[in-house]
Amino acid sequence: LAPLASLVLCVCEAERRLAASVGPERRTRVVHNGVPEPDPAPVHPEVARLRERGPVVGVVTLLRPGKGLETLVDALPEVLAAHPDAAVAVAGSGPDREQIEARARERGVAGALLLIGETAGPMPLLAGADLFLSASWAESFPYNVLEAMAAGLPVVATDVGGTAEAVAHGMTGLVVPPRDPAAMAAALSELLADPDRRAAFGAAGRRRVAERFTVDRMIDGTAAAYRDLGALP
């Protein structure tokens, strides 16, 4: 029997470069993740209460190592010095909750960091946020960034994996180095100070997802990759 042809499907160019470093590049294809149009949802009541004091930075993530919440907490003192009415709401659960809360207390920012736990999808948080943050130290092509852009939010995200393929720096958000509290604080402060720019980034992000990162495009790309597989030598 002839050996079966193989193809490596990658969710971003960064992942494809990694695959090509250990195998033939001609057998790699990129099919970006896609997300559906978000369904409207009421704002989570705790996020709504935060909005009464000022702008809200939204985060949707697991509370576990590698998600960069330590960097966020370390960035918060500088953010709050410039925007004392701002706050961060984090949706998600995980084993690092107590550690994150302790770090926030040590940095004196516990009153501006709200961990709301798991929600019924991302929209209860995203619907009440003014901008979105992805602080991860490592990612492939994160769905949470796409979901935030689809919801019309500007994004501050770390330049890891294929995140910068989703977030167009200076157009739909700002991309910063991972593990860099000063850079993260500067980017968050910059957008918190400029509602018009936030609105422009958010609208551009929504268009970018509709053009490039839909479920239909993901399905079509996967089907095309299977068709390519049949033609590979």
PDB file of C-alpha atoms in Angstrom:
ATOM      1  CA  LEU A   1       0.000   0.000   0.000  1.00  0.00           C
ATOM      2  CA  ALA A   2       1.193   3.529  -0.774  1.00  0.00           C
ATOM      3  CA  PRO A   3       1.845   5.665   2.307  1.00  0.00           C
ATOM      4  CA  LEU A   4      -0.888   8.142   3.160  1.00  0.00           C
ATOM      5  CA  ALA A   5      -0.155  11.777   2.367  1.00  0.00           C
ATOM      6  CA  SER A   6      -0.061  14.086   5.360  1.00  0.00           C
ATOM      7  CA  LEU A   7      -0.689  17.767   5.902  1.00  0.00           C
ATOM      8  CA  VAL A   8      -0.159  19.913   8.986  1.00  0.00           C
ATOM      9  CA  LEU A   9      -2.971  22.394   9.569  1.00  0.00           C
ATOM     10  CA  CYS A  10      -1.788  25.446  11.516  1.00  0.00           C
ATOM     11  CA  VAL A  11      -3.973  28.156  13.032  1.00  0.00           C
ATOM     12  CA  CYS A  12      -1.486  30.964  12.329  1.00  0.00           C
ATOM     13  CA  GLU A  13       1.689  31.757  10.403  1.00  0.00           C
ATOM     14  CA  ALA A  14       3.707  31.601  13.613  1.00  0.00           C
ATOM     15  CA  GLU A  15       2.585  28.012  14.090  1.00  0.00           C
ATOM     16  CA  ARG A  16       3.338  27.184  10.468  1.00  0.00           C
ATOM     17  CA  ARG A  17       6.908  28.468  10.835  1.00  0.00           C
ATOM     18  CA  LEU A  18       7.331  26.130  13.783  1.00  0.00           C
ATOM     19  CA  ALA A  19       5.926  23.174  11.815  1.00  0.00           C
ATOM     20  CA  ALA A  20       8.150  23.982   8.841  1.00  0.00           C
ATOM     21  CA  SER A  21      11.194  23.900  11.094  1.00  0.00           C
ATOM     22  CA  VAL A  22      10.665  20.192  11.748  1.00  0.00           C
ATOM     23  CA  GLY A  23       9.095  19.034   8.488  1.00  0.00           C
ATOM     24  CA  PRO A  24       8.517  19.961   4.835  1.00  0.00           C
ATOM     25  CA  GLU A  25       6.951  23.414   4.488  1.00  0.00           C
ATOM     26  CA  ARG A  26       4.964  22.303   1.422  1.00  0.00           C
ATOM     27  CA  ARG A  27       2.951  20.078   3.752  1.00  0.00           C
ATOM     28  CA  THR A  28       1.804  22.953   5.960  1.00  0.00           C
ATOM     29  CA  ARG A  29      -1.270  25.129   5.556  1.00  0.00           C
ATOM     30  CA  VAL A  30      -2.635  27.995   7.657  1.00  0.00           C
ATOM     31  CA  VAL A  31      -6.327  28.118   8.480  1.00  0.00           C
ATOM     32  CA  HIS A  32      -6.960  30.882  10.980  1.00  0.00           C
ATOM     33  CA  ASN A  33      -9.460  30.343  13.755  1.00  0.00           C
ATOM     34  CA  GLY A  34     -12.850  31.928  13.207  1.00  0.00           C
ATOM     35  CA  VAL A  35     -15.626  33.081  15.515  1.00  0.00           C
ATOM     36  CA  PRO A  36     -19.366  33.585  15.024  1.00  0.00           C
ATOM     37  CA  GLU A  37     -21.096  36.926  15.210  1.00  0.00           C
ATOM     38  CA  PRO A  38     -21.541  37.565  18.943  1.00  0.00           C
ATOM     39  CA  ASP A  39     -25.011  37.243  20.406  1.00  0.00           C
ATOM     40  CA  PRO A  40     -26.190  40.216  22.476  1.00  0.00           C
ATOM     41  CA  ALA A  41     -26.045  39.650  26.210  1.00  0.00           C
ATOM     42  CA  PRO A  42     -26.759  41.750  29.295  1.00  0.00           C
ATOM     43  CA  VAL A  43     -23.724  43.169  31.054  1.00  0.00           C
ATOM     44  CA  HIS A  44     -22.614  41.134  34.060  1.00  0.00           C
ATOM     45  CA  PRO A  45     -23.974  42.984  37.117  1.00  0.00           C
ATOM     46  CA  GLU A  46     -20.562  43.270  38.781  1.00  0.00           C
ATOM     47  CA  VAL A  47     -19.093  44.732  35.594  1.00  0.00           C
ATOM     48  CA  ALA A  48     -22.009  47.159  35.407  1.00  0.00           C
ATOM     49  CA  ARG A  49     -21.170  48.333  38.920  1.00  0.00           C
ATOM     50  CA  LEU A  50     -17.560  48.888  37.894  1.00  0.00           C
ATOM     51  CA  ARG A  51     -18.691  51.030  34.976  1.00  0.00           C
ATOM     52  CA  GLU A  52     -20.302  53.442  37.404  1.00  0.00           C
ATOM     53  CA  ARG A  53     -16.835  54.476  38.599  1.00  0.00           C
ATOM     54  CA  GLY A  54     -15.090  54.699  35.240  1.00  0.00           C
ATOM     55  CA  PRO A  55     -13.762  52.776  32.215  1.00  0.00           C
ATOM     56  CA  VAL A  56     -13.384  49.014  32.385  1.00  0.00           C
ATOM     57  CA  VAL A  57     -10.595  46.903  30.918  1.00  0.00           C
ATOM     58  CA  GLY A  58     -11.979  43.446  30.160  1.00  0.00           C
ATOM     59  CA  VAL A  59     -10.034  40.188  30.331  1.00  0.00           C
ATOM     60  CA  VAL A  60     -11.335  36.712  29.478  1.00  0.00           C
ATOM     61  CA  THR A  61      -8.849  34.018  30.463  1.00  0.00           C
ATOM     62  CA  LEU A  62      -8.058  31.010  32.569  1.00  0.00           C
ATOM     63  CA  LEU A  63      -6.420  31.881  35.875  1.00  0.00           C
ATOM     64  CA  ARG A  64      -3.373  29.698  35.411  1.00  0.00           C
ATOM     65  CA  PRO A  65       0.346  30.035  34.719  1.00  0.00           C
ATOM     66  CA  GLY A  66       1.240  31.550  31.364  1.00  0.00           C
ATOM     67  CA  LYS A  67      -1.800  33.782  30.991  1.00  0.00           C
ATOM     68  CA  GLY A  68       0.160  36.832  32.104  1.00  0.00           C
ATOM     69  CA  LEU A  69      -2.080  38.081  34.863  1.00  0.00           C
ATOM     70  CA  GLU A  70       1.030  38.732  36.938  1.00  0.00           C
ATOM     71  CA  THR A  71       2.136  41.210  34.264  1.00  0.00           C
ATOM     72  CA  LEU A  72      -1.278  42.862  34.359  1.00  0.00           C
ATOM     73  CA  VAL A  73      -1.209  43.249  38.129  1.00  0.00           C
ATOM     74  CA  ASP A  74       2.297  44.712  37.972  1.00  0.00           C
ATOM     75  CA  ALA A  75       1.158  47.175  35.288  1.00  0.00           C
ATOM     76  CA  LEU A  76      -1.882  48.369  37.222  1.00  0.00           C
ATOM     77  CA  PRO A  77      -0.193  50.858  39.596  1.00  0.00           C
ATOM     78  CA  GLU A  78       1.048  52.896  36.632  1.00  0.00           C
ATOM     79  CA  VAL A  79      -2.323  52.671  34.883  1.00  0.00           C
ATOM     80  CA  LEU A  80      -4.182  53.810  37.988  1.00  0.00           C
ATOM     81  CA  ALA A  81      -1.760  56.671  38.543  1.00  0.00           C
ATOM     82  CA  ALA A  82      -2.897  58.076  35.186  1.00  0.00           C
ATOM     83  CA  HIS A  83      -6.515  56.848  35.348  1.00  0.00           C
ATOM     84  CA  PRO A  84      -7.573  56.425  39.001  1.00  0.00           C
ATOM     85  CA  ASP A  85     -11.190  55.730  38.033  1.00  0.00           C
ATOM     86  CA  ALA A  86     -10.285  52.777  35.774  1.00  0.00           C
ATOM     87  CA  ALA A  87     -10.760  49.133  36.737  1.00  0.00           C
ATOM     88  CA  VAL A  88     -10.089  45.664  35.353  1.00  0.00           C
ATOM     89  CA  ALA A  89     -12.680  42.883  35.220  1.00  0.00           C
ATOM     90  CA  VAL A  90     -11.466  39.321  34.639  1.00  0.00           C
ATOM     91  CA  ALA A  91     -13.843  36.545  33.602  1.00  0.00           C
ATOM     92  CA  GLY A  92     -12.558  33.020  34.110  1.00  0.00           C
ATOM     93  CA  SER A  93     -11.510  30.547  36.755  1.00  0.00           C
ATOM     94  CA  GLY A  94      -8.405  28.571  37.572  1.00  0.00           C
ATOM     95  CA  PRO A  95      -5.873  27.526  40.189  1.00  0.00           C
ATOM     96  CA  ASP A  96      -4.055  30.891  40.379  1.00  0.00           C
ATOM     97  CA  ARG A  97      -6.946  32.943  41.738  1.00  0.00           C
ATOM     98  CA  GLU A  98      -5.607  33.270  45.286  1.00  0.00           C
ATOM     99  CA  GLN A  99      -2.114  34.033  44.030  1.00  0.00           C
ATOM    100  CA  ILE A 100      -3.413  36.794  41.759  1.00  0.00           C
ATOM    101  CA  GLU A 101      -5.526  38.307  44.526  1.00  0.00           C
ATOM    102  CA  ALA A 102      -2.534  38.267  46.889  1.00  0.00           C
ATOM    103  CA  ARG A 103      -0.315  39.937  44.305  1.00  0.00           C
ATOM    104  CA  ALA A 104      -2.943  42.629  43.744  1.00  0.00           C
ATOM    105  CA  ARG A 105      -3.068  43.329  47.473  1.00  0.00           C
ATOM    106  CA  GLU A 106       0.733  43.555  47.600  1.00  0.00           C
ATOM    107  CA  ARG A 107       0.731  46.060  44.729  1.00  0.00           C
ATOM    108  CA  GLY A 108      -2.092  48.084  46.298  1.00  0.00           C
ATOM    109  CA  VAL A 109      -4.461  47.575  43.359  1.00  0.00           C
ATOM    110  CA  ALA A 110      -6.929  45.017  44.742  1.00  0.00           C
ATOM    111  CA  GLY A 111      -9.749  47.568  44.685  1.00  0.00           C
ATOM    112  CA  ALA A 112      -9.366  48.012  40.918  1.00  0.00           C
ATOM    113  CA  LEU A 113      -9.182  44.302  40.007  1.00  0.00           C
ATOM    114  CA  LEU A 114     -12.397  42.297  39.946  1.00  0.00           C
ATOM    115  CA  LEU A 115     -12.284  38.541  39.363  1.00  0.00           C
ATOM    116  CA  ILE A 116     -15.848  37.640  38.451  1.00  0.00           C
ATOM    117  CA  GLY A 117     -15.298  33.927  37.810  1.00  0.00           C
ATOM    118  CA  GLU A 118     -16.858  31.949  34.996  1.00  0.00           C
ATOM    119  CA  THR A 119     -19.544  33.572  32.853  1.00  0.00           C
ATOM    120  CA  ALA A 120     -22.022  32.231  30.301  1.00  0.00           C
ATOM    121  CA  GLY A 121     -19.726  32.935  27.388  1.00  0.00           C
ATOM    122  CA  PRO A 122     -17.591  36.058  26.962  1.00  0.00           C
ATOM    123  CA  MET A 123     -20.317  38.589  26.182  1.00  0.00           C
ATOM    124  CA  PRO A 124     -21.475  39.401  29.740  1.00  0.00           C
ATOM    125  CA  LEU A 125     -18.001  40.812  30.292  1.00  0.00           C
ATOM    126  CA  LEU A 126     -17.260  42.119  26.786  1.00  0.00           C
ATOM    127  CA  ALA A 127     -20.587  43.971  26.625  1.00  0.00           C
ATOM    128  CA  GLY A 128     -19.539  46.071  29.619  1.00  0.00           C
ATOM    129  CA  ALA A 129     -15.876  46.644  28.755  1.00  0.00           C
ATOM    130  CA  ASP A 130     -14.295  49.674  27.125  1.00  0.00           C
ATOM    131  CA  LEU A 131     -11.257  47.770  25.868  1.00  0.00           C
ATOM    132  CA  PHE A 132      -9.889  44.249  25.984  1.00  0.00           C
ATOM    133  CA  LEU A 133      -6.559  42.953  27.234  1.00  0.00           C
ATOM    134  CA  SER A 134      -4.743  39.727  26.410  1.00  0.00           C
ATOM    135  CA  ALA A 135      -1.668  39.517  28.648  1.00  0.00           C
ATOM    136  CA  SER A 136      -0.554  35.975  27.792  1.00  0.00           C
ATOM    137  CA  TRP A 137       3.059  34.870  27.745  1.00  0.00           C
ATOM    138  CA  ALA A 138       2.310  32.229  25.071  1.00  0.00           C
ATOM    139  CA  GLU A 139      -0.579  31.633  22.663  1.00  0.00           C
ATOM    140  CA  SER A 140      -1.269  30.174  19.229  1.00  0.00           C
ATOM    141  CA  PHE A 141      -4.175  32.169  17.726  1.00  0.00           C
ATOM    142  CA  PRO A 142      -6.403  33.089  20.667  1.00  0.00           C
ATOM    143  CA  TYR A 143     -10.165  32.985  20.367  1.00  0.00           C
ATOM    144  CA  ASN A 144     -10.639  35.527  23.148  1.00  0.00           C
ATOM    145  CA  VAL A 145      -8.949  38.252  21.082  1.00  0.00           C
ATOM    146  CA  LEU A 146     -11.147  37.442  18.066  1.00  0.00           C
ATOM    147  CA  GLU A 147     -14.268  37.467  20.250  1.00  0.00           C
ATOM    148  CA  ALA A 148     -13.344  40.864  21.672  1.00  0.00           C
ATOM    149  CA  MET A 149     -12.748  42.302  18.206  1.00  0.00           C
ATOM    150  CA  ALA A 150     -16.030  40.821  16.954  1.00  0.00           C
ATOM    151  CA  ALA A 151     -17.744  42.588  19.866  1.00  0.00           C
ATOM    152  CA  GLY A 152     -16.271  45.900  18.707  1.00  0.00           C
ATOM    153  CA  LEU A 153     -13.628  46.341  21.401  1.00  0.00           C
ATOM    154  CA  PRO A 154     -10.147  47.765  20.890  1.00  0.00           C
ATOM    155  CA  VAL A 155      -7.477  45.329  22.009  1.00  0.00           C
ATOM    156  CA  VAL A 156      -4.182  45.537  23.862  1.00  0.00           C
ATOM    157  CA  ALA A 157      -2.400  42.209  23.388  1.00  0.00           C
ATOM    158  CA  THR A 158       1.008  40.681  23.870  1.00  0.00           C
ATOM    159  CA  ASP A 159       3.014  39.782  20.786  1.00  0.00           C
ATOM    160  CA  VAL A 160       2.988  36.018  21.208  1.00  0.00           C
ATOM    161  CA  GLY A 161       2.218  33.272  18.699  1.00  0.00           C
ATOM    162  CA  GLY A 162      -0.129  34.552  16.016  1.00  0.00           C
ATOM    163  CA  THR A 163      -1.794  37.243  18.117  1.00  0.00           C
ATOM    164  CA  ALA A 164      -0.282  40.023  15.993  1.00  0.00           C
ATOM    165  CA  GLU A 165      -1.828  38.353  12.928  1.00  0.00           C
ATOM    166  CA  ALA A 166      -5.231  39.042  14.480  1.00  0.00           C
ATOM    167  CA  VAL A 167      -4.590  42.451  16.067  1.00  0.00           C
ATOM    168  CA  ALA A 168      -3.382  45.005  13.524  1.00  0.00           C
ATOM    169  CA  HIS A 169      -1.118  47.265  15.577  1.00  0.00           C
ATOM    170  CA  GLY A 170      -2.224  50.873  15.378  1.00  0.00           C
ATOM    171  CA  MET A 171      -5.425  49.937  13.526  1.00  0.00           C
ATOM    172  CA  THR A 172      -7.469  47.578  15.723  1.00  0.00           C
ATOM    173  CA  GLY A 173      -5.384  47.769  18.872  1.00  0.00           C
ATOM    174  CA  LEU A 174      -1.899  47.905  20.312  1.00  0.00           C
ATOM    175  CA  VAL A 175       0.558  44.993  20.469  1.00  0.00           C
ATOM    176  CA  VAL A 176       3.114  44.967  23.289  1.00  0.00           C
ATOM    177  CA  PRO A 177       5.936  42.622  24.337  1.00  0.00           C
ATOM    178  CA  PRO A 178       5.023  39.839  26.785  1.00  0.00           C
ATOM    179  CA  ARG A 179       6.141  40.065  30.421  1.00  0.00           C
ATOM    180  CA  ASP A 180       6.589  43.843  30.113  1.00  0.00           C
ATOM    181  CA  PRO A 181       4.438  45.690  32.696  1.00  0.00           C
ATOM    182  CA  ALA A 182       5.688  49.128  31.623  1.00  0.00           C
ATOM    183  CA  ALA A 183       4.775  48.585  27.967  1.00  0.00           C
ATOM    184  CA  MET A 184       1.401  47.150  28.936  1.00  0.00           C
ATOM    185  CA  ALA A 185       0.664  50.062  31.264  1.00  0.00           C
ATOM    186  CA  ALA A 186       1.614  52.580  28.576  1.00  0.00           C
ATOM    187  CA  ALA A 187      -0.658  50.955  25.989  1.00  0.00           C
ATOM    188  CA  LEU A 188      -3.610  50.677  28.366  1.00  0.00           C
ATOM    189  CA  SER A 189      -3.167  54.259  29.545  1.00  0.00           C
ATOM    190  CA  GLU A 190      -2.918  55.495  25.963  1.00  0.00           C
ATOM    191  CA  LEU A 191      -6.252  53.975  24.988  1.00  0.00           C
ATOM    192  CA  LEU A 192      -7.997  54.824  28.255  1.00  0.00           C
ATOM    193  CA  ALA A 193      -7.132  58.469  27.574  1.00  0.00           C
ATOM    194  CA  ASP A 194      -8.595  58.465  24.050  1.00  0.00           C
ATOM    195  CA  PRO A 195     -12.245  57.374  23.661  1.00  0.00           C
ATOM    196  CA  ASP A 196     -12.297  58.366  19.982  1.00  0.00           C
ATOM    197  CA  ARG A 197      -9.330  56.152  19.205  1.00  0.00           C
ATOM    198  CA  ARG A 198     -10.902  53.299  21.153  1.00  0.00           C
ATOM    199  CA  ALA A 199     -14.045  53.644  19.050  1.00  0.00           C
ATOM    200  CA  ALA A 200     -12.077  53.702  15.796  1.00  0.00           C
ATOM    201  CA  PHE A 201     -10.018  50.663  16.780  1.00  0.00           C
ATOM    202  CA  GLY A 202     -13.135  48.805  17.878  1.00  0.00           C
ATOM    203  CA  ALA A 203     -14.959  49.441  14.608  1.00  0.00           C
ATOM    204  CA  ALA A 204     -11.900  48.430  12.598  1.00  0.00           C
ATOM    205  CA  GLY A 205     -11.537  45.252  14.652  1.00  0.00           C
ATOM    206  CA  ARG A 206     -15.141  44.272  14.033  1.00  0.00           C
ATOM    207  CA  ARG A 207     -14.602  44.720  10.279  1.00  0.00           C
ATOM    208  CA  ARG A 208     -11.361  42.749  10.385  1.00  0.00           C
ATOM    209  CA  VAL A 209     -13.036  39.759  12.005  1.00  0.00           C
ATOM    210  CA  ALA A 210     -15.960  39.900   9.550  1.00  0.00           C
ATOM    211  CA  GLU A 211     -13.530  39.935   6.623  1.00  0.00           C
ATOM    212  CA  ARG A 212     -10.933  37.417   7.803  1.00  0.00           C
ATOM    213  CA  PHE A 213     -11.820  35.420  10.889  1.00  0.00           C
ATOM    214  CA  THR A 214     -15.340  34.033  10.521  1.00  0.00           C
ATOM    215  CA  VAL A 215     -16.448  30.450  11.082  1.00  0.00           C
ATOM    216  CA  ASP A 216     -17.346  30.166   7.376  1.00  0.00           C
ATOM    217  CA  ARG A 217     -13.822  31.191   6.350  1.00  0.00           C
ATOM    218  CA  MET A 218     -12.364  28.688   8.793  1.00  0.00           C
ATOM    219  CA  ILE A 219     -14.526  25.887   7.358  1.00  0.00           C
ATOM    220  CA  ASP A 220     -13.751  26.870   3.761  1.00  0.00           C
ATOM    221  CA  GLY A 221     -10.023  27.008   4.543  1.00  0.00           C
ATOM    222  CA  THR A 222     -10.124  23.572   6.136  1.00  0.00           C
ATOM    223  CA  ALA A 223     -11.966  22.111   3.144  1.00  0.00           C
ATOM    224  CA  ALA A 224      -9.430  23.676   0.770  1.00  0.00           C
ATOM    225  CA  ALA A 225      -6.596  22.128   2.761  1.00  0.00           C
ATOM    226  CA  TYR A 226      -8.162  18.687   2.387  1.00  0.00           C
ATOM    227  CA  ARG A 227      -8.464  19.258  -1.355  1.00  0.00           C
ATOM    228  CA  ASP A 228      -4.772  20.213  -1.449  1.00  0.00           C
ATOM    229  CA  LEU A 229      -3.935  17.017   0.425  1.00  0.00           C
ATOM    230  CA  GLY A 230      -5.223  14.913  -2.440  1.00  0.00           C
ATOM    231  CA  ALA A 231      -2.889  16.638  -4.874  1.00  0.00           C
ATOM    232  CA  LEU A 232       0.275  16.351  -2.780  1.00  0.00           C
ATOM    233  CA  PRO A 233       2.961  13.951  -4.035  1.00  0.00           C
TER     234      PRO A 233
END
